mmCIF file of N, CA and C in Angstrom:
data_model
loop_
_atom_site.group_PDB
_atom_site.id
_atom_site.type_symbol
_atom_site.label_atom_id
_atom_site.label_comp_id
_atom_site.label_asym_id
_atom_site.label_seq_id
_atom_site.Cartn_x
_atom_site.Cartn_y
_atom_site.Cartn_z
ATOM 1 N N MET A 1 59.275 278.170 150.407
ATOM 2 C CA MET A 1 59.245 276.872 151.041
ATOM 3 C C MET A 1 58.648 275.856 150.069
ATOM 4 N N THR A 2 59.196 274.669 150.050
ATOM 5 C CA THR A 2 58.775 273.614 149.141
ATOM 6 C C THR A 2 58.438 272.364 149.931
ATOM 7 N N ARG A 3 57.393 271.688 149.503
ATOM 8 C CA ARG A 3 57.085 270.373 150.064
ATOM 9 C C ARG A 3 57.458 269.328 149.029
ATOM 10 N N LEU A 4 58.042 268.231 149.487
ATOM 11 C CA LEU A 4 58.499 267.168 148.598
ATOM 12 C C LEU A 4 57.657 265.924 148.830
ATOM 13 N N ILE A 5 57.156 265.343 147.739
ATOM 14 C CA ILE A 5 56.451 264.067 147.782
ATOM 15 C C ILE A 5 57.199 263.151 146.827
ATOM 16 N N LYS A 6 57.679 262.007 147.337
ATOM 17 C CA LYS A 6 58.454 261.087 146.502
ATOM 18 C C LYS A 6 57.663 259.798 146.341
ATOM 19 N N MET A 7 57.445 259.401 145.090
ATOM 20 C CA MET A 7 56.726 258.168 144.767
ATOM 21 C C MET A 7 57.520 257.427 143.697
ATOM 22 N N GLY A 8 58.157 256.351 144.069
ATOM 23 C CA GLY A 8 58.928 255.585 143.096
ATOM 24 C C GLY A 8 60.056 256.416 142.515
ATOM 25 N N ASN A 9 60.078 256.527 141.196
ATOM 26 C CA ASN A 9 61.119 257.294 140.508
ATOM 27 C C ASN A 9 60.701 258.724 140.220
ATOM 28 N N HIS A 10 59.626 259.177 140.823
ATOM 29 C CA HIS A 10 59.146 260.543 140.615
ATOM 30 C C HIS A 10 59.252 261.335 141.915
ATOM 31 N N GLU A 11 59.665 262.575 141.791
ATOM 32 C CA GLU A 11 59.645 263.522 142.910
ATOM 33 C C GLU A 11 58.699 264.647 142.522
ATOM 34 N N TYR A 12 57.837 265.031 143.461
ATOM 35 C CA TYR A 12 56.902 266.124 143.230
ATOM 36 C C TYR A 12 57.208 267.219 144.240
ATOM 37 N N HIS A 13 57.589 268.381 143.751
ATOM 38 C CA HIS A 13 57.874 269.526 144.604
ATOM 39 C C HIS A 13 56.691 270.480 144.504
ATOM 40 N N VAL A 14 56.054 270.756 145.646
ATOM 41 C CA VAL A 14 54.925 271.685 145.689
ATOM 42 C C VAL A 14 55.463 273.024 146.171
ATOM 43 N N VAL A 15 55.375 274.033 145.311
ATOM 44 C CA VAL A 15 55.884 275.371 145.611
ATOM 45 C C VAL A 15 54.708 276.337 145.619
ATOM 46 N N VAL A 16 54.588 277.120 146.686
ATOM 47 C CA VAL A 16 53.510 278.110 146.787
ATOM 48 C C VAL A 16 54.109 279.496 146.607
ATOM 49 N N HIS A 17 53.419 280.336 145.836
ATOM 50 C CA HIS A 17 53.907 281.695 145.612
ATOM 51 C C HIS A 17 52.749 282.679 145.739
ATOM 52 N N PRO A 18 53.035 283.881 146.253
ATOM 53 C CA PRO A 18 51.985 284.902 146.399
ATOM 54 C C PRO A 18 51.628 285.509 145.044
ATOM 55 N N LEU A 19 50.377 285.930 144.924
ATOM 56 C CA LEU A 19 49.910 286.592 143.709
ATOM 57 C C LEU A 19 49.868 288.100 143.926
ATOM 58 N N LEU A 20 50.074 288.862 142.869
ATOM 59 C CA LEU A 20 50.057 290.325 142.975
ATOM 60 C C LEU A 20 48.691 290.848 143.420
ATOM 61 N N ALA A 21 47.627 290.196 142.991
ATOM 62 C CA ALA A 21 46.274 290.635 143.335
ATOM 63 C C ALA A 21 45.845 290.151 144.720
ATOM 64 N N GLY A 22 46.724 289.452 145.412
ATOM 65 C CA GLY A 22 46.406 288.907 146.726
ATOM 66 C C GLY A 22 46.119 287.422 146.628
ATOM 67 N N GLY A 23 46.353 286.725 147.693
ATOM 68 C CA GLY A 23 46.153 285.287 147.707
ATOM 69 C C GLY A 23 47.407 284.553 147.271
ATOM 70 N N PHE A 24 47.244 283.254 147.055
ATOM 71 C CA PHE A 24 48.377 282.390 146.731
ATOM 72 C C PHE A 24 47.991 281.413 145.631
ATOM 73 N N ALA A 25 48.991 280.894 144.937
ATOM 74 C CA ALA A 25 48.822 279.849 143.937
ATOM 75 C C ALA A 25 49.951 278.842 144.137
ATOM 76 N N PHE A 26 49.780 277.650 143.578
ATOM 77 C CA PHE A 26 50.829 276.645 143.717
ATOM 78 C C PHE A 26 51.346 276.222 142.353
ATOM 79 N N THR A 27 52.556 275.687 142.373
ATOM 80 C CA THR A 27 53.167 275.054 141.209
ATOM 81 C C THR A 27 53.680 273.701 141.664
ATOM 82 N N VAL A 28 53.385 272.663 140.899
ATOM 83 C CA VAL A 28 53.910 271.334 141.182
ATOM 84 C C VAL A 28 54.960 271.032 140.124
ATOM 85 N N VAL A 29 56.166 270.724 140.578
ATOM 86 C CA VAL A 29 57.258 270.366 139.676
ATOM 87 C C VAL A 29 57.435 268.854 139.770
ATOM 88 N N ASP A 30 57.196 268.162 138.664
ATOM 89 C CA ASP A 30 57.290 266.707 138.584
ATOM 90 C C ASP A 30 58.646 266.363 137.983
ATOM 91 N N ILE A 31 59.498 265.719 138.771
ATOM 92 C CA ILE A 31 60.830 265.328 138.310
ATOM 93 C C ILE A 31 60.845 263.812 138.160
ATOM 94 N N ASP A 32 61.091 263.344 136.948
ATOM 95 C CA ASP A 32 61.132 261.916 136.641
ATOM 96 C C ASP A 32 62.589 261.472 136.622
ATOM 97 N N LEU A 33 62.945 260.613 137.568
ATOM 98 C CA LEU A 33 64.327 260.157 137.704
ATOM 99 C C LEU A 33 64.578 258.833 136.993
ATOM 100 N N THR A 34 63.628 258.381 136.176
ATOM 101 C CA THR A 34 63.746 257.115 135.467
ATOM 102 C C THR A 34 64.746 257.242 134.326
ATOM 103 N N GLY A 35 65.610 256.265 134.220
ATOM 104 C CA GLY A 35 66.545 256.228 133.095
ATOM 105 C C GLY A 35 67.694 257.207 133.238
ATOM 106 N N PRO A 36 68.513 257.291 132.197
ATOM 107 C CA PRO A 36 69.700 258.146 132.263
ATOM 108 C C PRO A 36 69.394 259.634 132.103
ATOM 109 N N LYS A 37 68.207 259.955 131.597
ATOM 110 C CA LYS A 37 67.875 261.348 131.342
ATOM 111 C C LYS A 37 66.775 261.804 132.306
ATOM 112 N N VAL A 38 67.067 262.753 133.153
ATOM 113 C CA VAL A 38 66.101 263.277 134.119
ATOM 114 C C VAL A 38 65.228 264.320 133.417
ATOM 115 N N THR A 39 63.913 264.172 133.571
ATOM 116 C CA THR A 39 62.998 265.141 132.963
ATOM 117 C C THR A 39 62.226 265.876 134.054
ATOM 118 N N GLU A 40 61.773 267.060 133.715
ATOM 119 C CA GLU A 40 61.057 267.899 134.672
ATOM 120 C C GLU A 40 59.853 268.519 133.968
ATOM 121 N N ALA A 41 58.697 268.458 134.637
ATOM 122 C CA ALA A 41 57.479 269.072 134.097
ATOM 123 C C ALA A 41 56.870 269.947 135.183
ATOM 124 N N ARG A 42 56.394 271.122 134.785
ATOM 125 C CA ARG A 42 55.774 272.057 135.729
ATOM 126 C C ARG A 42 54.273 272.108 135.482
ATOM 127 N N HIS A 43 53.516 272.127 136.573
ATOM 128 C CA HIS A 43 52.063 272.229 136.509
ATOM 129 C C HIS A 43 51.660 273.404 137.400
ATOM 130 N N ASP A 44 51.219 274.498 136.792
ATOM 131 C CA ASP A 44 50.842 275.700 137.537
ATOM 132 C C ASP A 44 49.343 275.712 137.792
ATOM 133 N N SER A 45 48.960 276.094 139.004
ATOM 134 C CA SER A 45 47.532 276.221 139.298
ATOM 135 C C SER A 45 47.018 277.542 138.742
ATOM 136 N N GLU A 46 45.782 277.531 138.336
ATOM 137 C CA GLU A 46 45.158 278.761 137.854
ATOM 138 C C GLU A 46 44.088 279.218 138.834
ATOM 139 N N ILE A 47 44.134 278.655 140.020
ATOM 140 C CA ILE A 47 43.153 278.970 141.059
ATOM 141 C C ILE A 47 43.833 279.805 142.129
ATOM 142 N N ARG A 48 43.142 280.814 142.619
ATOM 143 C CA ARG A 48 43.649 281.670 143.697
ATOM 144 C C ARG A 48 43.155 281.111 145.024
ATOM 145 N N PHE A 49 44.075 280.927 145.965
ATOM 146 C CA PHE A 49 43.736 280.433 147.294
ATOM 147 C C PHE A 49 43.918 281.561 148.301
ATOM 148 N N PRO A 50 43.025 281.663 149.291
ATOM 149 C CA PRO A 50 43.098 282.783 150.229
ATOM 150 C C PRO A 50 44.293 282.717 151.181
ATOM 151 N N THR A 51 44.735 281.497 151.531
ATOM 152 C CA THR A 51 45.856 281.371 152.464
ATOM 153 C C THR A 51 46.944 280.480 151.867
ATOM 154 N N GLU A 52 48.136 280.648 152.391
ATOM 155 C CA GLU A 52 49.269 279.841 151.945
ATOM 156 C C GLU A 52 49.037 278.365 152.268
ATOM 157 N N GLN A 53 48.474 278.094 153.441
ATOM 158 C CA GLN A 53 48.206 276.717 153.854
ATOM 159 C C GLN A 53 47.221 276.034 152.902
ATOM 160 N N ASP A 54 46.178 276.749 152.484
ATOM 161 C CA ASP A 54 45.220 276.188 151.521
ATOM 162 C C ASP A 54 45.912 275.819 150.217
ATOM 163 N N ALA A 55 46.792 276.670 149.751
ATOM 164 C CA ALA A 55 47.511 276.405 148.504
ATOM 165 C C ALA A 55 48.414 275.178 148.648
ATOM 166 N N TYR A 56 49.106 275.036 149.789
ATOM 167 C CA TYR A 56 49.947 273.860 150.009
ATOM 168 C C TYR A 56 49.106 272.591 150.038
ATOM 169 N N GLU A 57 47.958 272.635 150.720
ATOM 170 C CA GLU A 57 47.108 271.451 150.817
ATOM 171 C C GLU A 57 46.601 271.020 149.446
ATOM 172 N N ARG A 58 46.107 271.965 148.661
ATOM 173 C CA ARG A 58 45.580 271.636 147.333
ATOM 174 C C ARG A 58 46.703 271.199 146.387
ATOM 175 N N GLY A 59 47.872 271.814 146.505
ATOM 176 C CA GLY A 59 49.009 271.398 145.686
ATOM 177 C C GLY A 59 49.458 269.986 146.024
ATOM 178 N N SER A 60 49.432 269.639 147.307
ATOM 179 C CA SER A 60 49.801 268.289 147.730
ATOM 180 C C SER A 60 48.795 267.264 147.218
ATOM 181 N N VAL A 61 47.516 267.606 147.263
ATOM 182 C CA VAL A 61 46.477 266.712 146.736
ATOM 183 C C VAL A 61 46.696 266.491 145.241
ATOM 184 N N TYR A 62 46.989 267.557 144.520
ATOM 185 C CA TYR A 62 47.237 267.466 143.078
ATOM 186 C C TYR A 62 48.444 266.566 142.797
ATOM 187 N N ALA A 63 49.516 266.727 143.564
ATOM 188 C CA ALA A 63 50.727 265.920 143.366
ATOM 189 C C ALA A 63 50.451 264.446 143.653
ATOM 190 N N ARG A 64 49.709 264.156 144.723
ATOM 191 C CA ARG A 64 49.386 262.761 145.038
ATOM 192 C C ARG A 64 48.512 262.139 143.946
ATOM 193 N N ARG A 65 47.587 262.912 143.397
ATOM 194 C CA ARG A 65 46.732 262.420 142.312
ATOM 195 C C ARG A 65 47.583 262.081 141.080
ATOM 196 N N ARG A 66 48.532 262.938 140.741
ATOM 197 C CA ARG A 66 49.415 262.667 139.599
ATOM 198 C C ARG A 66 50.276 261.430 139.865
ATOM 199 N N ALA A 67 50.726 261.262 141.110
ATOM 200 C CA ALA A 67 51.543 260.101 141.458
ATOM 201 C C ALA A 67 50.742 258.811 141.285
ATOM 202 N N ARG A 68 49.477 258.823 141.659
ATOM 203 C CA ARG A 68 48.640 257.637 141.481
ATOM 204 C C ARG A 68 48.467 257.299 140.000
ATOM 205 N N LEU A 69 48.369 258.303 139.150
ATOM 206 C CA LEU A 69 48.237 258.055 137.713
ATOM 207 C C LEU A 69 49.470 257.356 137.152
ATOM 208 N N PHE A 70 50.666 257.745 137.615
ATOM 209 C CA PHE A 70 51.896 257.131 137.122
ATOM 210 C C PHE A 70 52.104 255.736 137.686
ATOM 211 N N ARG A 71 51.541 255.461 138.853
ATOM 212 C CA ARG A 71 51.724 254.164 139.486
ATOM 213 C C ARG A 71 50.929 253.082 138.755
ATOM 214 N N ARG A 72 49.837 253.453 138.090
ATOM 215 C CA ARG A 72 48.974 252.461 137.422
ATOM 216 C C ARG A 72 49.562 251.937 136.164
#
């Protein structure tokens, strides 16, 4: 399951995946739709979260923080 956050010309997809040792981690995929060439950057968390919901919440916070940086 993926959560989508759209800010201007950027889309942030928050993807949560289970870890082998237990728990969850998130990946934020930043897609820049500016100009003729679409670029994509991945940001993987290195933190283990106990629940899937915790990972989604922290991933969403991370994506919103990155969106604010691009807006300035």
